[in-house]
Amino acid sequence: MRTPVLIGKLRAYVTNHSVTRNASRSGQVLLDGCVPFSHQVAGHKCGINNTGVLQHPDGTILKQLQAPPRGPREMNFYTRLLDLQQHLPKYTLKNKGASKELYLKLEDVTRRFLRPCIMDIGKRSYDPLASQEKHEEQISKYPLMEEIGFLLLGMRVYQIDPDRYITHDQFYGRSLGKDSIKNGLTRFFHNGQELRRHAVSLIISKIQSILRWFESQTQLHFYASSLLMVYEGSPHTVNGSKHKPAEPGTEHQQGEPQSNSNNSHEALSFQSSLTHSHPYCHNVQHERNEEAVEVKMIDFAHVFPSDNPDESYMYGLRNLLSTLEQILKD
Ligand SMILES: Nc1ncnc2c1ncn2[C@@H]1O[C@H](COP(=O)(O)OP(=O)(O)OP(=O)(O)O)[C@@H](O)[C@H]1O
Ligand SMILES: O=P(O)(O)O[C@@H]1[C@H](O)[C@H](O)[C@@H](OP(=O)(O)O)[C@H](OP(=O)(O)O)[C@H]1O
């Protein structure tokens, strides 16, 4: 067992909110101007009224700091100047004064997408300091974790017809075994009409880049960390379709949100930019664009110092890569 070492001082990248609180449409009292983040696909529903991750009006998200040692550990991770920044959500320093609740203020990785398709892939969920009880509890949740190396924690996938999202939670992920994990991942890339093969290959490239970072480092071990993957599900970017995007208002009327209400301003700007050279308007451009997907590492409440490679994390990445590559071969 290792002793956790808090990396650096507790500082920065915390939003310290003592500001006015507003009531959301659901009546929840939230931080000033914030709304529940409708693109959260996994993770704790903690924070004020168990809302979970919040979306700030400025387009960032606020993740409430967990109780020590998890929260401070995650905050300190973000304050490190690692050559890993390109694979992390951007964070900003914002301090609004004294308050009880502390928040990590992070780039919303889904923000630039009109119909973000989102998947959260988790790794082993106990760290070296976990009690025997927690260790056993976590293993019992997904005994195949050691063998498969990752767990599908949640996903939200846009379906073209009918115009809606389908979601799967971690219980779906836990139902996937060695023989079905590929089908589970395939669902993330299927829009009801076709497999988004190019999104698969772009995501593979990004994961390969993360793997290269892990192959070059021996300082840190990541436990209970996640990979967040996003690609554009909008039909305007698939096979040259020029369908008019659904009006955000129309989307709200349907049971399952069609696009994030939080992103409705982007839907509008997307529409108004149809006559301009919006990057998502042209299928060919978009599909060749390396930036058409996002793969970011998130959730760093259990990052521990080390002096050897994180073999377990790399094992999960390699298995994930080979499963995605298999999807492309089929
Ligand atoms: N930077 C981000 N951009 C967009 N969505 C995010 C971002 N960070 C987190 N999320 C969303 O919030 C969810 C939970 O995030 P995260 O894993 O950091 O929370 P957590 O409560 O610490 O999770 P856990 O309970 O697994 O420890 C993710 O699955 C994702 O949907
Ligand atoms: O997804 P589930 O089934 O809700 O399981 C939780 C999840 O694995 C969290 O990652 C873990 O918190 P940490 O990673 O922060 O330890 C939490 O532990 P906890 O119950 O000890 O809080 C688990 O209960």
Coordinates of C-alpha atoms and ligand atoms in Angstrom, one line a residue:
M1 CA 0.0 0.0 0.0
R2 CA 1.2 3.5 -0.8
T3 CA 0.6 6.6 1.2
P4 CA -1.4 9.2 -0.7
V5 CA 0.6 12.3 -1.4
L6 CA -1.3 15.4 -2.1
I7 CA 0.3 16.8 -5.2
G8 CA 1.1 20.5 -4.7
K9 CA -0.9 23.0 -2.7
L10 CA -4.6 23.2 -2.5
R11 CA -5.1 26.2 -4.7
A12 CA -6.5 27.4 -8.0
Y13 CA -9.0 25.8 -10.3
V14 CA -11.7 26.0 -7.7
T15 CA -14.7 28.1 -8.0
N16 CA -15.7 29.3 -4.7
H17 CA -19.3 30.3 -5.0
S18 CA -21.0 32.4 -2.5
V19 CA -23.1 34.0 -5.1
T20 CA -26.9 34.3 -5.5
R21 CA -28.8 31.1 -6.0
N22 CA -31.5 30.7 -8.5
A23 CA -34.4 28.3 -8.7
S24 CA -34.2 26.1 -11.7
R25 CA -37.3 25.2 -13.7
S26 CA -37.6 22.0 -11.6
G27 CA -37.6 24.2 -8.5
Q28 CA -34.1 23.2 -7.5
V29 CA -32.1 25.9 -5.9
L30 CA -28.9 26.1 -7.9
L31 CA -25.8 28.3 -8.0
D32 CA -26.2 31.5 -9.8
G33 CA -27.4 30.9 -13.3
C34 CA -26.4 27.2 -13.3
V35 CA -28.6 24.4 -14.6
P36 CA -28.2 20.7 -14.1
F37 CA -25.8 19.4 -16.8
S38 CA -28.0 17.3 -19.1
H39 CA -25.1 15.6 -20.6
Q40 CA -23.9 13.8 -17.5
V41 CA -23.9 10.1 -18.4
A42 CA -22.3 8.7 -15.2
G43 CA -20.8 9.6 -11.8
H44 CA -22.0 10.9 -8.5
K45 CA -25.2 12.8 -8.3
C46 CA -23.9 14.9 -5.4
G47 CA -23.8 18.6 -4.8
I48 CA -26.7 20.8 -4.2
N49 CA -29.9 18.8 -4.1
N50 CA -27.9 15.8 -5.6
T51 CA -28.0 17.5 -8.9
G52 CA -24.6 16.3 -10.0
V53 CA -22.5 18.2 -12.4
L54 CA -23.8 21.8 -13.1
Q55 CA -23.6 23.8 -16.2
H56 CA -22.6 27.4 -15.7
P57 CA -24.0 30.1 -18.0
D58 CA -20.4 30.8 -19.3
G59 CA -20.4 27.3 -20.9
T60 CA -18.2 25.6 -18.4
I61 CA -19.2 22.9 -16.0
L62 CA -18.9 22.9 -12.2
K63 CA -18.1 19.7 -10.4
Q64 CA -18.5 19.9 -6.7
L65 CA -15.4 18.9 -4.9
Q66 CA -15.8 15.6 -3.1
A67 CA -15.0 15.1 0.6
P68 CA -11.3 14.7 1.4
P69 CA -9.2 13.0 0.4
R70 CA -10.9 12.5 -2.9
G71 CA -11.8 16.1 -3.8
P72 CA -8.5 17.7 -2.8
R73 CA -6.7 14.9 -4.6
E74 CA -8.6 15.7 -7.8
M75 CA -8.1 19.4 -7.4
N76 CA -4.4 18.9 -6.9
F77 CA -4.2 16.7 -10.0
Y78 CA -5.6 19.5 -12.1
T79 CA -3.1 22.0 -10.7
R80 CA -0.1 19.9 -11.8
L81 CA 1.6 21.0 -14.9
L82 CA 1.7 17.7 -16.7
D83 CA 2.4 17.1 -20.4
L84 CA -1.0 15.5 -20.3
Q85 CA -3.0 18.7 -20.7
Q86 CA -4.2 18.0 -24.2
H87 CA -6.0 15.0 -22.9
L88 CA -7.8 16.7 -20.1
P89 CA -10.7 19.1 -20.0
K90 CA -9.4 22.7 -19.7
Y91 CA -9.8 24.2 -16.3
T92 CA -9.9 27.8 -15.3
L93 CA -9.0 29.7 -12.2
K94 CA -12.1 31.4 -10.8
N95 CA -12.5 32.4 -7.2
K96 CA -15.6 34.2 -6.2
G97 CA -14.8 34.6 -2.5
A98 CA -15.5 32.7 0.6
S99 CA -18.1 29.9 0.5
K100 CA -18.7 26.5 1.8
E101 CA -19.0 24.6 -1.5
L102 CA -16.0 24.3 -3.7
Y103 CA -16.2 23.4 -7.4
L104 CA -13.9 22.4 -10.0
K105 CA -14.6 24.6 -13.0
L106 CA -14.0 22.6 -16.2
E107 CA -14.3 22.9 -19.9
D108 CA -17.5 21.2 -21.1
V109 CA -16.2 18.7 -23.5
T110 CA -19.6 18.3 -25.1
R111 CA -20.1 22.0 -25.7
R112 CA -19.2 22.4 -29.3
F113 CA -21.4 19.5 -30.5
L114 CA -24.9 19.9 -31.7
R115 CA -25.9 16.4 -30.9
P116 CA -23.1 15.1 -28.7
C117 CA -22.9 11.3 -28.4
I118 CA -21.2 10.7 -25.1
M119 CA -19.7 7.6 -23.5
D120 CA -17.9 7.3 -20.2
I121 CA -15.5 4.4 -19.8
G122 CA -14.3 3.6 -16.3
K123 CA -11.3 1.7 -15.0
R124 CA -10.7 -0.3 -11.9
S125 CA -12.6 1.5 -9.2
Y126 CA -10.6 1.0 -6.0
D127 CA -7.3 2.4 -5.1
P128 CA -4.4 1.0 -3.0
L129 CA -5.8 2.5 0.2
A130 CA -9.3 1.1 -0.3
S131 CA -10.5 -1.1 2.6
Q132 CA -10.9 -4.8 2.0
E133 CA -14.6 -4.2 2.2
K134 CA -14.6 -1.6 -0.5
H135 CA -12.2 -3.6 -2.6
E136 CA -14.5 -6.6 -2.5
E137 CA -17.6 -4.5 -3.1
Q138 CA -16.1 -2.8 -6.2
I139 CA -14.9 -6.1 -7.6
S140 CA -18.3 -7.7 -7.0
K141 CA -19.9 -4.9 -9.1
Y142 CA -18.0 -6.0 -12.2
P143 CA -15.9 -9.1 -11.6
L144 CA -14.8 -8.9 -15.3
M145 CA -13.0 -5.6 -14.7
E146 CA -9.6 -7.3 -14.2
E147 CA -10.0 -9.3 -17.4
I148 CA -11.6 -6.8 -19.7
G149 CA -9.8 -3.8 -18.1
F150 CA -12.6 -1.3 -18.4
L151 CA -16.3 -0.8 -17.7
L152 CA -18.9 1.0 -19.8
L153 CA -20.2 3.4 -17.2
G154 CA -22.8 5.2 -19.3
M155 CA -23.6 6.4 -22.8
R156 CA -26.0 8.7 -24.6
V157 CA -26.3 8.1 -28.3
Y158 CA -28.2 10.2 -30.9
Q159 CA -30.6 8.3 -33.1
I160 CA -31.5 9.9 -36.4
D161 CA -35.0 8.4 -36.9
P162 CA -36.8 8.9 -34.7
D163 CA -35.0 12.0 -33.6
R164 CA -34.0 11.1 -30.1
Y165 CA -31.3 9.9 -27.7
I166 CA -31.0 6.5 -26.3
T167 CA -29.1 6.1 -23.0
H168 CA -27.4 3.2 -21.2
D169 CA -26.2 3.3 -17.6
Q170 CA -23.5 1.4 -15.8
F171 CA -25.9 -1.5 -15.1
Y172 CA -26.0 -2.0 -18.8
G173 CA -22.2 -1.9 -18.8
R174 CA -22.0 -4.4 -16.0
S175 CA -24.2 -6.8 -18.1
L176 CA -21.5 -6.9 -20.8
G177 CA -19.2 -9.9 -20.8
K178 CA -16.2 -10.9 -22.9
D179 CA -18.5 -12.0 -25.7
S180 CA -20.8 -8.9 -25.7
I181 CA -18.5 -6.0 -24.9
K182 CA -17.9 -5.4 -28.5
N183 CA -21.6 -5.2 -29.2
G184 CA -22.0 -2.9 -26.3
L185 CA -19.4 -0.5 -27.6
T186 CA -20.8 -0.8 -31.1
R187 CA -24.1 0.7 -29.8
F188 CA -22.3 3.9 -29.0
F189 CA -21.4 4.3 -32.7
H190 CA -24.7 3.4 -34.2
N191 CA -27.2 6.1 -35.1
G192 CA -30.0 3.7 -36.0
Q193 CA -29.1 3.9 -39.6
E194 CA -25.4 3.3 -39.9
L195 CA -22.3 2.6 -37.9
R196 CA -20.2 5.8 -37.6
R197 CA -17.0 4.2 -38.7
H198 CA -15.1 7.4 -39.0
A199 CA -15.9 8.4 -35.5
V200 CA -14.6 5.0 -34.4
S201 CA -11.3 5.5 -36.1
L202 CA -10.9 9.1 -34.9
I203 CA -11.6 8.0 -31.3
I204 CA -9.0 5.2 -31.8
S205 CA -6.4 7.7 -32.8
K206 CA -7.1 9.8 -29.7
I207 CA -6.9 6.8 -27.4
Q208 CA -3.6 5.8 -29.0
S209 CA -2.2 9.2 -28.2
I210 CA -3.3 8.8 -24.5
L211 CA -1.7 5.3 -24.5
R212 CA 1.5 6.8 -25.8
W213 CA 1.5 9.2 -22.8
F214 CA 1.0 6.3 -20.4
E215 CA 3.8 4.4 -22.1
S216 CA 6.2 7.3 -21.5
Q217 CA 5.4 8.0 -17.8
T218 CA 6.1 6.3 -14.5
Q219 CA 5.0 9.1 -12.1
L220 CA 1.4 8.4 -11.6
H221 CA -1.2 5.6 -11.3
F222 CA -4.8 6.3 -12.1
Y223 CA -7.5 4.5 -10.2
A224 CA -11.3 5.0 -10.7
S225 CA -10.6 7.4 -13.5
S226 CA -12.6 7.7 -16.7
L227 CA -12.3 8.3 -20.4
L228 CA -15.0 10.6 -21.8
M229 CA -15.6 10.2 -25.5
V230 CA -17.8 12.5 -27.6
Y231 CA -18.6 12.6 -31.3
E232 CA -21.0 14.6 -33.3
G233 CA -24.3 12.8 -33.8
S234 CA -26.0 15.5 -35.9
P235 CA -27.4 14.1 -39.2
H236 CA -26.0 17.2 -40.9
T237 CA -22.6 15.7 -40.6
V238 CA -23.5 12.2 -41.8
N239 CA -23.4 11.2 -45.5
G240 CA -23.9 14.7 -46.6
S241 CA -27.4 14.9 -45.2
K242 CA -28.8 18.4 -45.3
H243 CA -31.8 17.9 -43.0
K244 CA -32.8 20.9 -41.2
P245 CA -31.9 20.6 -37.6
A246 CA -34.9 20.2 -35.2
E247 CA -35.8 23.5 -33.5
P248 CA -34.6 23.4 -30.0
G249 CA -38.2 24.1 -28.8
T250 CA -39.4 21.1 -30.7
E251 CA -36.8 19.0 -29.1
H252 CA -38.0 19.9 -25.7
Q253 CA -41.5 18.8 -26.4
Q254 CA -40.4 15.2 -26.8
G255 CA -39.9 12.9 -23.8
E256 CA -36.3 12.2 -24.3
P257 CA -34.3 15.3 -24.8
Q258 CA -33.1 15.5 -28.4
S259 CA -30.2 17.8 -27.9
N260 CA -29.1 19.3 -24.7
S261 CA -31.3 22.1 -23.7
N262 CA -28.1 23.5 -22.3
N263 CA -26.7 23.5 -25.8
S264 CA -29.7 25.0 -27.5
H265 CA -27.9 28.2 -28.1
E266 CA -25.5 26.2 -30.2
A267 CA -28.2 24.6 -32.1
L268 CA -29.5 28.0 -33.0
S269 CA -26.1 29.2 -34.0
F270 CA -25.7 26.1 -36.0
Q271 CA -28.8 26.8 -37.9
S272 CA -27.9 30.4 -38.6
S273 CA -24.5 29.3 -39.8
L274 CA -25.8 26.9 -42.4
T275 CA -25.1 29.5 -45.1
H276 CA -21.6 30.0 -43.7
S277 CA -18.7 27.7 -43.4
H278 CA -19.6 26.1 -40.1
P279 CA -17.2 23.2 -39.5
Y280 CA -20.1 20.7 -39.0
C281 CA -22.0 21.8 -42.1
H282 CA -19.9 19.9 -44.6
N283 CA -19.9 16.2 -44.2
V284 CA -16.6 15.6 -46.0
Q285 CA -14.8 18.3 -44.1
H286 CA -16.2 17.2 -40.9
E287 CA -15.6 13.5 -41.3
R288 CA -11.9 14.2 -42.1
N289 CA -11.5 16.7 -39.3
E290 CA -9.3 15.3 -36.5
E291 CA -11.2 17.6 -34.1
A292 CA -14.5 16.0 -34.9
V293 CA -14.3 13.9 -31.8
E294 CA -13.2 14.4 -28.2
V295 CA -11.5 11.9 -25.9
K296 CA -10.7 13.3 -22.5
M297 CA -9.5 11.8 -19.3
I298 CA -11.7 12.8 -16.4
D299 CA -12.2 12.0 -12.7
F300 CA -9.0 12.2 -10.8
A301 CA -10.0 11.6 -7.2
H302 CA -7.8 8.6 -7.1
V303 CA -4.6 9.5 -8.8
F304 CA -1.5 8.3 -6.8
P305 CA 2.2 9.0 -7.2
S306 CA 4.2 6.1 -8.4
D307 CA 7.6 5.1 -9.8
N308 CA 6.6 2.6 -12.4
P309 CA 4.3 2.4 -15.4
D310 CA 0.5 2.2 -14.8
E311 CA 0.2 -1.3 -16.4
S312 CA -3.4 -1.7 -15.3
Y313 CA -4.5 1.5 -17.0
M314 CA -2.6 0.6 -20.1
Y315 CA -4.1 -2.9 -20.1
G316 CA -7.5 -1.4 -20.1
L317 CA -6.6 1.1 -22.9
R318 CA -5.1 -1.7 -25.1
N319 CA -8.2 -3.9 -24.7
L320 CA -10.4 -1.0 -25.4
L321 CA -8.4 -0.2 -28.5
S322 CA -8.4 -3.7 -29.8
T323 CA -12.2 -4.0 -29.2
L324 CA -12.7 -0.7 -31.2
E325 CA -10.4 -2.0 -33.9
Q326 CA -12.4 -5.2 -34.1
I327 CA -15.6 -3.1 -34.6
L328 CA -14.0 -1.5 -37.6
K329 CA -12.9 -4.9 -39.0
D330 CA -16.4 -6.4 -38.8
Ligands
LIG1 N1 -15.3 18.1 -18.5 C1 -16.5 17.5 -18.8 N2 -17.2 17.8 -19.9 C2 -18.4 17.2 -20.1 N3 -18.9 16.3 -19.3 C3 -18.3 16.0 -18.2 C4 -17.0 16.5 -17.8 N4 -16.6 16.0 -16.7 C5 -17.5 15.2 -16.3 N5 -18.6 15.1 -17.1 C6 -19.8 14.3 -17.0 O1 -20.0 14.1 -15.7 C7 -20.0 12.7 -15.5 C8 -19.3 12.4 -14.1 O2 -18.0 12.9 -14.1 P1 -16.9 12.4 -13.1 O3 -16.6 11.0 -13.5 O4 -15.8 13.3 -13.1 O5 -17.7 12.4 -11.7 P2 -17.6 11.5 -10.4 O6 -18.9 11.9 -9.7 O7 -16.3 11.8 -9.8 O8 -17.7 10.0 -10.9 P3 -17.6 8.7 -10.0 O9 -18.9 8.6 -9.3 O10 -17.4 7.6 -11.1 O11 -16.4 8.8 -9.2 C9 -19.3 12.1 -16.6 O12 -19.7 10.7 -16.9 C10 -19.7 13.0 -17.8 O13 -20.9 12.6 -18.3
LIG2 O1 -21.1 3.6 -9.5 P1 -21.6 3.1 -8.2 O2 -22.1 1.7 -8.2 O3 -22.5 4.0 -7.5 O4 -20.3 2.9 -7.3 C1 -19.6 4.0 -6.8 C2 -18.5 4.4 -7.9 O5 -17.8 3.3 -8.1 C3 -17.6 5.5 -7.3 O6 -16.5 5.6 -8.2 C4 -17.1 5.2 -5.9 O7 -16.5 6.3 -5.4 P2 -15.0 6.7 -5.4 O8 -14.4 6.3 -6.7 O9 -15.0 8.1 -5.2 O10 -14.3 5.9 -4.3 C5 -18.2 4.9 -5.0 O11 -17.6 4.5 -3.8 P3 -18.2 4.9 -2.4 O12 -19.5 4.2 -2.2 O13 -17.2 4.5 -1.4 O14 -18.4 6.4 -2.4 C6 -19.0 3.7 -5.5 O15 -20.1 3.4 -4.6

